[in-house]
Short mmCIF file of C-alpha atoms and ligand atoms in Angstrom, two decimals:
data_model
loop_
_atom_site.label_atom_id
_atom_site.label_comp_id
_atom_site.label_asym_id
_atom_site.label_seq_id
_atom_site.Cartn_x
_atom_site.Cartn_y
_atom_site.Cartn_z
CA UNK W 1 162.22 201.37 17.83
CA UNK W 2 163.96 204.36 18.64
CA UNK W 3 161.19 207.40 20.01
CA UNK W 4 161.95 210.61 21.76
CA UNK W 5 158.87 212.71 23.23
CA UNK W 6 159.67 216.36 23.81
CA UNK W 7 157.88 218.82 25.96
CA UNK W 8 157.70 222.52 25.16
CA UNK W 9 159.53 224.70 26.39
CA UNK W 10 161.41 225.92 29.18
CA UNK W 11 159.96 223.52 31.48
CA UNK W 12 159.83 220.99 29.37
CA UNK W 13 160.77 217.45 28.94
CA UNK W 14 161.82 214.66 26.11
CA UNK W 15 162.42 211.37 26.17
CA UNK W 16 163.89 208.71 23.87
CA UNK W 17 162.63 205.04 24.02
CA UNK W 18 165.00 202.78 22.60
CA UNK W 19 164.34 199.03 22.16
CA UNK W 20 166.09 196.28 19.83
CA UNK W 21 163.23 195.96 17.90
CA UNK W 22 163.43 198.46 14.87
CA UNK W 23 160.73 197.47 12.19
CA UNK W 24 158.58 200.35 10.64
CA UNK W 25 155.54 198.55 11.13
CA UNK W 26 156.41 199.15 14.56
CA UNK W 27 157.92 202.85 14.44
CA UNK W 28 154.80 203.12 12.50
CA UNK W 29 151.89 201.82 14.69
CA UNK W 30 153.66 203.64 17.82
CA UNK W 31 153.27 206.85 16.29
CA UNK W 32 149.87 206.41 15.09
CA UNK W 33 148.98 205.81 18.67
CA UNK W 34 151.64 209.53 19.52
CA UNK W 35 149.13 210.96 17.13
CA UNK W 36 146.79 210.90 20.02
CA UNK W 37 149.55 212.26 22.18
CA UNK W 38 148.06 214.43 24.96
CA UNK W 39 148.31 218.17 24.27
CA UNK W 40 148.10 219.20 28.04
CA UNK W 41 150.84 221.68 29.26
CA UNK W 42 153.31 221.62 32.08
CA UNK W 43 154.55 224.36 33.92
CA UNK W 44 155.42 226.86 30.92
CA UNK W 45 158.05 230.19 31.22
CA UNK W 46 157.41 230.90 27.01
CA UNK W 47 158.11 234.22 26.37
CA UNK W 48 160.14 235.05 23.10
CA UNK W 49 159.29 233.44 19.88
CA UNK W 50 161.08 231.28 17.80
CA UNK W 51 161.91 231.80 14.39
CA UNK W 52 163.73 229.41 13.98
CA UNK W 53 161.33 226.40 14.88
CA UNK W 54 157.64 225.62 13.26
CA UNK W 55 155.00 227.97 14.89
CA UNK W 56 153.02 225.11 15.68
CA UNK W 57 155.45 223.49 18.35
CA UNK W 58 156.12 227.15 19.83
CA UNK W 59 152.47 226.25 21.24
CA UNK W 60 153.28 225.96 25.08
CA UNK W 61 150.95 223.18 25.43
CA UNK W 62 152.31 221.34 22.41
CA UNK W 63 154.72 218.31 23.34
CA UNK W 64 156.95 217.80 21.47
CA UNK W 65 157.96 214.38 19.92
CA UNK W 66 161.73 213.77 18.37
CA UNK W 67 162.10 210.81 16.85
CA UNK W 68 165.76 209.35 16.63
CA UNK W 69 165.02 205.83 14.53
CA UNK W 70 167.21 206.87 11.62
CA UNK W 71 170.12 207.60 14.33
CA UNK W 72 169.85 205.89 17.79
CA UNK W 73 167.64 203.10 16.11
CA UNK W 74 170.09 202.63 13.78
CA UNK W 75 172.23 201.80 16.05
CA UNK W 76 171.14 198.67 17.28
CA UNK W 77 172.70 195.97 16.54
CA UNK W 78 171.20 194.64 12.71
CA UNK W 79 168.82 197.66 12.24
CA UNK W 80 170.57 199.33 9.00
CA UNK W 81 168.81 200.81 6.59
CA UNK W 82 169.00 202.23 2.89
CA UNK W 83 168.45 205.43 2.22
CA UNK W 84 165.40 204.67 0.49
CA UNK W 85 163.93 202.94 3.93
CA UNK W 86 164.90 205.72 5.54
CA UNK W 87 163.51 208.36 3.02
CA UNK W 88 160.57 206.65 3.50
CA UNK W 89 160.34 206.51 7.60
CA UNK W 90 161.06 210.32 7.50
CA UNK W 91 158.37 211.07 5.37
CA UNK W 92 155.87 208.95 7.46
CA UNK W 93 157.43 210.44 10.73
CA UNK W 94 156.37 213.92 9.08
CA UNK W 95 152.76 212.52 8.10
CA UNK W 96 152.02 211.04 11.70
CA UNK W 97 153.11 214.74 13.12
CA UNK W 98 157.02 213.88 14.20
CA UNK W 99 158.34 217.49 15.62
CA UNK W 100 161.94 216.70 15.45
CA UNK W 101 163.28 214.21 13.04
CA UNK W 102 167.08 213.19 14.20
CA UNK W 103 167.62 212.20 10.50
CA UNK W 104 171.15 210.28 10.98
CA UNK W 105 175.06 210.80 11.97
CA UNK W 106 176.32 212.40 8.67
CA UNK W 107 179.87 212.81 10.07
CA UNK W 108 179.72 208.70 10.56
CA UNK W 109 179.59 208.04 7.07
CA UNK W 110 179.28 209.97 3.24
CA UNK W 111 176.43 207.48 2.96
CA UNK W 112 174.69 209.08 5.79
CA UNK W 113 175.39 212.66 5.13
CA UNK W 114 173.85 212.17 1.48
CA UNK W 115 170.76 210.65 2.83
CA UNK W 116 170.59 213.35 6.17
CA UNK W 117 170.90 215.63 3.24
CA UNK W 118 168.25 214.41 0.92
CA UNK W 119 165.92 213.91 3.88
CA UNK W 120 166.76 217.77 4.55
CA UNK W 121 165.81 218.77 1.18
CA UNK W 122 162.46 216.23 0.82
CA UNK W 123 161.05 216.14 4.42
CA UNK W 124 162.24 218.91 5.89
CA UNK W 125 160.61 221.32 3.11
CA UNK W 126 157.36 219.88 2.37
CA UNK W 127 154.10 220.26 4.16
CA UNK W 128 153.81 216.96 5.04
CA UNK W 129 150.26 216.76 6.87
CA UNK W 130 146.92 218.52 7.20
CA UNK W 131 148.11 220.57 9.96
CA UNK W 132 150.41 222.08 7.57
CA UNK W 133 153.69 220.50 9.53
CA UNK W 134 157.15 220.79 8.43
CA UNK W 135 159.06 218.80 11.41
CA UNK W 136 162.43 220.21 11.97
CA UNK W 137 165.53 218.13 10.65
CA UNK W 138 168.46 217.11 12.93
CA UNK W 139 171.63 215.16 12.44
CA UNK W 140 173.92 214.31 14.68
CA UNK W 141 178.06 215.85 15.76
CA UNK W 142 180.33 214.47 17.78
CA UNK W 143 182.39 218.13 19.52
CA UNK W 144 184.39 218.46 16.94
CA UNK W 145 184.58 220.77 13.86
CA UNK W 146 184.72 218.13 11.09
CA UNK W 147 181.29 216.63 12.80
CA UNK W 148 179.94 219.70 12.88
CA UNK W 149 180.47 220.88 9.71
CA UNK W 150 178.86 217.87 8.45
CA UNK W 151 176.19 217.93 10.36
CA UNK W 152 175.50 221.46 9.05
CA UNK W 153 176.32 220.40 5.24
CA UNK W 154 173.39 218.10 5.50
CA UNK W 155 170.29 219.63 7.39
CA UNK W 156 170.84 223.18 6.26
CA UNK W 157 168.36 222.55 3.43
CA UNK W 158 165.93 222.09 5.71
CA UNK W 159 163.47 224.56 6.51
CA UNK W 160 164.12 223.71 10.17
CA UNK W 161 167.71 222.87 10.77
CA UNK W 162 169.53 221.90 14.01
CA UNK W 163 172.71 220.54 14.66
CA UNK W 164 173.16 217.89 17.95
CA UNK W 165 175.65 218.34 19.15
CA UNK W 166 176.96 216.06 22.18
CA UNK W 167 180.21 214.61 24.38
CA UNK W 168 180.19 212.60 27.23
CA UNK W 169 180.71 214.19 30.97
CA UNK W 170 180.79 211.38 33.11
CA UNK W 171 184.33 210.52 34.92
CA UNK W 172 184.75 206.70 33.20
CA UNK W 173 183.95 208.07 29.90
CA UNK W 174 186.06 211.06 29.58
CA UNK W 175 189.27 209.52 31.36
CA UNK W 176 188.57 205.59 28.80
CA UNK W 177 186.83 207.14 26.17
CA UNK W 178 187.79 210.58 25.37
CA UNK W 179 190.76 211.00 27.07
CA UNK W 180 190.28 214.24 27.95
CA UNK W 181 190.23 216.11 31.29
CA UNK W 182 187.34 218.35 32.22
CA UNK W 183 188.39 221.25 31.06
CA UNK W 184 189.07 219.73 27.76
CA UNK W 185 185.47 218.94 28.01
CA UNK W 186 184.12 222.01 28.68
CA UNK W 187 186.08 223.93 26.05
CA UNK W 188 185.48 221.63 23.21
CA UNK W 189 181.51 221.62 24.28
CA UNK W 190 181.87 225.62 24.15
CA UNK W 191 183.59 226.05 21.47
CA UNK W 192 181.72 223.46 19.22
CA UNK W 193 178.13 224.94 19.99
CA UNK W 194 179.53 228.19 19.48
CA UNK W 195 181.10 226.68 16.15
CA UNK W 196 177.53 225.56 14.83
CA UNK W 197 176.39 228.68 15.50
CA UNK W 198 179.05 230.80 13.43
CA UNK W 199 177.78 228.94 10.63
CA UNK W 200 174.29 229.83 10.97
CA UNK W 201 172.73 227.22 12.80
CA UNK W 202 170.31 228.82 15.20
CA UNK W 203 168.41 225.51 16.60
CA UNK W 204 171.55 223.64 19.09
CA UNK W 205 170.54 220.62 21.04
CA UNK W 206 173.21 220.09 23.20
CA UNK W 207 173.94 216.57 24.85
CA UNK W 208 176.31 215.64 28.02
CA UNK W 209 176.24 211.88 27.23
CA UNK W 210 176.13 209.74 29.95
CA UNK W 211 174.36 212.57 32.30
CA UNK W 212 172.92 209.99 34.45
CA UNK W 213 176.78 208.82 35.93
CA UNK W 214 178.13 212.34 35.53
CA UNK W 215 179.69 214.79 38.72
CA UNK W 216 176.67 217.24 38.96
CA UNK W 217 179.07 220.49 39.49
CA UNK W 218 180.06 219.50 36.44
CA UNK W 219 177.63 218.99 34.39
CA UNK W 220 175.98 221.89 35.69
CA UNK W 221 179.33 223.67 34.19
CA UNK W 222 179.10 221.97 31.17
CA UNK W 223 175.34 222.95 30.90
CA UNK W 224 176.25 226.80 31.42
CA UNK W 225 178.80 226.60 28.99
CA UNK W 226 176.53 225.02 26.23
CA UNK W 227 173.90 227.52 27.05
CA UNK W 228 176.17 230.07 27.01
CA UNK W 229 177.98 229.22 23.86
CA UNK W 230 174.23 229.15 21.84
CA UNK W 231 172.71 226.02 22.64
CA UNK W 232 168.80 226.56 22.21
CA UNK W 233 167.86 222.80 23.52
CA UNK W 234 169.59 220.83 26.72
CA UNK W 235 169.01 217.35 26.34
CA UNK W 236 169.79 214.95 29.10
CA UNK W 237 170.43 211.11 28.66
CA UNK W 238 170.48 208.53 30.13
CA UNK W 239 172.70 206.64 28.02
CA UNK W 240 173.37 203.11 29.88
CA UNK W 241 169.40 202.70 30.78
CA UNK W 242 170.25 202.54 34.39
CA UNK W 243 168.82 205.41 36.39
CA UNK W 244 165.11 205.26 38.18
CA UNK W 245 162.10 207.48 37.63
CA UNK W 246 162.68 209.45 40.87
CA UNK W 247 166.97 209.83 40.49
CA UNK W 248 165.72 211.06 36.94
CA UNK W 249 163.37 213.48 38.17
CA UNK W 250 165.32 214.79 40.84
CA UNK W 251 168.63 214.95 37.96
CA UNK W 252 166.34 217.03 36.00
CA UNK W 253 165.62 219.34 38.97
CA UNK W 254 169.05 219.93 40.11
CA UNK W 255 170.02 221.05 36.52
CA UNK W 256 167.16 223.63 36.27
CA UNK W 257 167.57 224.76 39.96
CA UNK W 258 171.98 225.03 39.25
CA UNK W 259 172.70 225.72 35.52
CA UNK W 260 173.51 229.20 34.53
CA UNK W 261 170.58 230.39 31.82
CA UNK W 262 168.91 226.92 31.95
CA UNK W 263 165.80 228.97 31.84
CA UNK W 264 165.58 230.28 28.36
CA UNK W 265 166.43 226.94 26.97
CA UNK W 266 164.38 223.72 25.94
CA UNK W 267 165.28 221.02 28.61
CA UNK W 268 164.57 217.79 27.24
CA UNK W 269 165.18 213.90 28.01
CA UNK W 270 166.23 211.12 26.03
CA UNK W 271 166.30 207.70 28.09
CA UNK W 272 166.97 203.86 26.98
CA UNK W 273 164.90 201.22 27.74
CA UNK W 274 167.46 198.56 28.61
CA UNK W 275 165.22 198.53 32.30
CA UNK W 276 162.31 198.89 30.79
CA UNK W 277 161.69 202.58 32.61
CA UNK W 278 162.42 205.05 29.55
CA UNK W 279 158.84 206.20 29.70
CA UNK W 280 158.37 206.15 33.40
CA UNK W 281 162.36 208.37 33.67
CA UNK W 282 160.38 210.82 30.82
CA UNK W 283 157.00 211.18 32.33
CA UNK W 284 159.07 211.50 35.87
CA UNK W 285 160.80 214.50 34.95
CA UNK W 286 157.62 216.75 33.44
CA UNK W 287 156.79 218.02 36.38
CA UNK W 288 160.09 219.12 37.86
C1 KIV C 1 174.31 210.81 21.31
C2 KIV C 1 174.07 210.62 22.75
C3 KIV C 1 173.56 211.85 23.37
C4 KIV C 1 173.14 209.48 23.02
O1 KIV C 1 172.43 209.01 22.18
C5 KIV C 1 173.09 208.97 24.38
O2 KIV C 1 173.87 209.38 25.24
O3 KIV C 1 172.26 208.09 24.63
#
């Protein structure tokens, strides 16, 4: 099961539990106990409001939950799905009171854009619960324009759109993965936020993947870039599951006390389980 909880707002917090064992029974009966998800606040700076996100989660003591089954649970190893399964896990993910629905990768496949896309149009337009909740619609983009453009072609039929947008910032990754210096880093993150938001995208959750083993000058760079370039939500992971509750905490506190701007965006958390401390890292960080 793949589960983020997010935090509202400026001095808030998300987190992303991700385990091997993907079955919607499970996604299910784990969100049926979020239902009961406390509502109590952390330190809150909300000032403007947000068109661009549901009223209901621009509540400052709202936390917010983003759930990333139908992308990072999909990921794990064995747990594909049709697009009817996951038609149908979006539209209980709206009923139980999801906030943020990371609906798929629709640059990774046309299978996955059509289904990002009809998840868009189905969930992320209908009132799906008593409270009157529409959960905002994500998909996924790697920094680059054809991602991106995807991304957008699919959740801009949602009432609620936002494009993720992420690349990875820590040394091993961007000299065996990317091949890219850090400049190349920070002008693709810049330029592809800033992309998403020429095309009307006003909702950008920006992600410097493997946070938790990045050089903190740089990420804070990175950050300031992102923020600068449009991006309305930071979201830091840790992407190998290694770091500990208070190396999490204090990561989180470094970025809000160094990034340029990090106040009038959504800081939020998305950690892996592989330790078996993704909900300790996200309950670690709320109140830094
Ligand atoms: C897409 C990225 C942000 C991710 O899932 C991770 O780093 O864990």
């Amino acid at each position: 099961m793949s589960m983020s909880i997010v935090s509202h707002t400026f001095s808030s917090f998300s987190s992303s539990i991700t385990t091997s064992t993907n079955t919607t029974n499970q996604i299910i009966s784990y969100l049926q106990l979020s239902k009961a998800r406390p509502r109590k606040s952390f330190s809150i700076i909300c000032s403007n409001s947000l068109n661009y996100i549901p009223n209901h989660i621009q509540d400052p003591n709202h936390i917010r939950i983003l759930d990333t089954t139908l992308r990072d649970g999909e990921q794990a190893p064995g747990a594909s799905m049709t697009a009817k399964q996951k038609l149908d896990i979006a539209h209980q993910l709206a009923k139980l009171g999801v906030d943020i629905i990371e609906a798929g990768f629709p640059a990774s496949n046309k299978a996955d854009l059509e289904t990002v896309k009809l998840i868009a149009r189905e969930v992320g337009n209908a009132t799906a619960n008593d409270d009157g909740h529409i959960p905002v619609i994500s998909g996924l983009a790697r920094c680059n324009m054809n991602d991106v453009d995807k991304a957008w072609e699919a959740v801009k039929y949602a009432k609620f759109p936002r494009i993720h947008i992420f690349i990875a910032t820590s040394d091993i990754h961007m000299k065996y993965k990317l091949k890219m210096s850090k400049e190349e880093v920070v002008e693709k993150a810049r330029t592809m936020v800033a992309h998403a938001r020429s095309l009307g995208c006003n909702d950008i959750q920006f992600s410097p993947e493997d946070a938790g083993r990045s050089d903190r000058e740089f990420l804070y760079e990175v950050l300031g870039e992102a923020v600068k370039a449009g991006a309305t939500t930071l979201c830091i992971p840790d992407t190998v599951g290694y770091n500990w509750p208070r190396e999490f905490g204090q990561l989180i506190a470094d970025i809000k006390a160094n990034t340029c701007g990090v106040e009038n965006v959504i800081i939020s958390t998305h950690c892996h389980n592989d330790l078996g401390l993704a909900t300790a890292n996200t309950l670690e960080v709320q109140d830094k």
